[in-house]
Coordinates of C-alpha atoms in Angstrom, one line a residue:
M24 CA -135.2 -264.0 70.7
R25 CA -132.4 -264.3 68.2
L26 CA -134.9 -264.8 65.4
I27 CA -136.7 -261.6 66.3
A28 CA -133.4 -259.6 66.5
A29 CA -132.3 -261.0 63.0
I30 CA -135.7 -260.0 61.5
V31 CA -135.4 -256.5 63.0
V32 CA -131.8 -256.0 61.7
L33 CA -132.8 -257.2 58.2
T34 CA -135.8 -254.9 58.2
L35 CA -133.6 -251.9 59.2
V36 CA -131.1 -252.9 56.4
A37 CA -133.9 -253.1 53.9
I38 CA -135.3 -249.7 54.9
G39 CA -131.8 -248.1 54.6
A40 CA -131.2 -249.7 51.2
G41 CA -134.6 -248.6 50.0
A42 CA -134.0 -245.0 51.2
L43 CA -130.6 -244.8 49.5
A44 CA -132.0 -246.2 46.2
G45 CA -134.9 -243.7 46.4
L46 CA -132.6 -240.7 47.0
H47 CA -130.4 -241.8 44.1
L48 CA -133.4 -242.1 41.7
F49 CA -134.7 -238.7 42.9
A50 CA -131.4 -237.1 42.2
A51 CA -131.2 -238.6 38.7
A52 CA -134.8 -237.4 38.0
E53 CA -133.8 -233.9 39.1
R54 CA -130.8 -233.9 36.7
V55 CA -133.0 -235.0 33.8
A56 CA -135.5 -232.3 34.6
D57 CA -132.8 -229.6 34.8
A58 CA -131.3 -230.8 31.5
K59 CA -134.7 -230.3 29.8
K60 CA -135.0 -226.8 31.2
T61 CA -131.8 -225.5 29.6
P62 CA -132.6 -223.7 26.4
T63 CA -131.4 -225.2 23.1
P64 CA -128.8 -223.1 21.3
P65 CA -130.1 -221.0 18.4
P66 CA -129.4 -222.4 14.9
V67 CA -126.2 -221.4 13.3
A68 CA -126.7 -218.5 10.9
S69 CA -125.9 -219.2 7.3
S70 CA -123.3 -217.1 5.6
Y71 CA -125.4 -217.2 2.4
A72 CA -128.5 -215.1 1.6
G73 CA -131.9 -216.6 1.4
S74 CA -131.7 -217.0 -2.4
A75 CA -128.7 -219.4 -2.2
R76 CA -129.4 -223.0 -3.0
L77 CA -127.3 -226.2 -2.6
R78 CA -127.3 -228.4 -5.7
K79 CA -125.7 -231.8 -5.7
L80 CA -123.5 -232.8 -8.7
S81 CA -123.6 -236.4 -9.9
P82 CA -120.6 -238.5 -8.8
I83 CA -117.5 -238.1 -10.9
V84 CA -115.1 -241.1 -11.6
T85 CA -112.0 -240.6 -13.6
N86 CA -108.4 -241.7 -13.9
L87 CA -105.5 -239.4 -12.7
A88 CA -102.5 -238.3 -14.7
A89 CA -99.9 -240.0 -12.5
P90 CA -99.7 -242.8 -11.7
A91 CA -101.8 -244.0 -14.6
N92 CA -103.5 -246.9 -12.7
N93 CA -105.0 -244.5 -10.0
W94 CA -108.7 -243.6 -10.1
A95 CA -110.5 -240.8 -8.3
R96 CA -114.2 -240.5 -7.3
V97 CA -115.5 -237.1 -6.3
E98 CA -118.9 -236.3 -4.9
A99 CA -119.5 -232.5 -4.7
S100 CA -122.2 -229.9 -4.4
M101 CA -122.4 -226.3 -5.5
V102 CA -123.9 -223.3 -3.8
T103 CA -125.6 -221.2 -6.4
D104 CA -127.7 -218.1 -6.5
S105 CA -131.4 -218.5 -7.5
M106 CA -131.6 -219.9 -11.0
S107 CA -134.0 -222.2 -12.9
D108 CA -133.5 -225.9 -12.6
E109 CA -132.7 -226.2 -16.3
D110 CA -129.9 -223.7 -16.1
A111 CA -128.6 -225.3 -12.9
G112 CA -128.6 -228.7 -14.6
I113 CA -126.6 -227.4 -17.6
L114 CA -124.2 -225.5 -15.3
A115 CA -123.7 -228.6 -13.1
A116 CA -122.8 -230.7 -16.3
H117 CA -120.2 -228.1 -17.3
I118 CA -118.7 -227.9 -13.9
S119 CA -118.5 -231.7 -13.8
E120 CA -116.6 -231.7 -17.1
D121 CA -114.2 -229.1 -15.6
I122 CA -113.6 -231.3 -12.6
V123 CA -112.9 -234.3 -14.9
V124 CA -110.4 -232.2 -16.9
Y125 CA -108.7 -231.0 -13.7
L126 CA -108.4 -234.5 -12.2
R127 CA -107.1 -236.0 -15.4
S128 CA -104.2 -233.5 -15.3
A129 CA -103.4 -234.0 -11.6
S130 CA -101.3 -236.5 -9.7
V131 CA -101.9 -238.2 -6.4
A132 CA -99.1 -236.2 -4.8
Q133 CA -101.1 -233.0 -5.3
F134 CA -103.8 -234.2 -2.9
E135 CA -101.7 -235.4 0.0
G136 CA -102.4 -233.9 3.3
S137 CA -104.8 -231.2 4.4
R138 CA -103.0 -228.5 2.4
G139 CA -103.4 -230.5 -0.8
L140 CA -107.1 -231.0 -0.2
Q141 CA -107.5 -227.3 0.5
H142 CA -105.7 -226.4 -2.7
L143 CA -108.0 -228.9 -4.6
R144 CA -111.1 -227.3 -3.1
D145 CA -109.9 -223.8 -3.8
D146 CA -108.9 -224.7 -7.4
L147 CA -112.3 -226.4 -8.1
S148 CA -114.2 -223.5 -6.5
E149 CA -112.4 -221.0 -8.6
R150 CA -113.0 -223.0 -11.8
A151 CA -116.7 -223.3 -11.0
N152 CA -116.9 -219.6 -10.3
V153 CA -115.3 -218.7 -13.6
R154 CA -117.4 -221.2 -15.5
S155 CA -120.6 -219.8 -14.1
S156 CA -119.7 -216.1 -14.3
G157 CA -120.0 -215.7 -10.6
K158 CA -123.3 -217.6 -10.1
V159 CA -121.6 -220.4 -8.1
R160 CA -120.5 -219.1 -4.8
E161 CA -118.7 -222.2 -3.6
L162 CA -118.0 -225.8 -4.6
I163 CA -118.2 -228.2 -1.7
I164 CA -116.3 -231.5 -1.9
E165 CA -118.3 -234.0 0.0
T166 CA -116.2 -237.1 -0.7
L167 CA -112.9 -237.8 -2.5
V168 CA -111.7 -241.3 -2.9
I169 CA -108.4 -242.1 -4.7
Q170 CA -107.8 -245.7 -5.5

């Protein structure tokens, strides 16, 4: 008699555990289905016209003015209006030269903090804009490593 009662109790416990596990899995499946139903946000609109193009500059490595043993490596891109690849290549070379000249006259203290990096970005963008006669809309600094 005790054996039958133990089997009945274990069966009831198994049924209860199975029911709880099933309810939990059903709720998780509903959450996943609801997440798939939510619409994806629209893509962020660009502030540039359709003719704008991002062109990557070759990495620039140069020494800084002070202290003399510090080196800087800059990877940047420029946003330009539509222009031929040949003209863009020539312009990119001139802008890279301007960046080298600017960095060779700068010290590490000028780049400290977020404000220093913002000034660097603004100065280089202005130089690129002047060099290109307004064809470069923005110069984007992707990486800056000072060693």
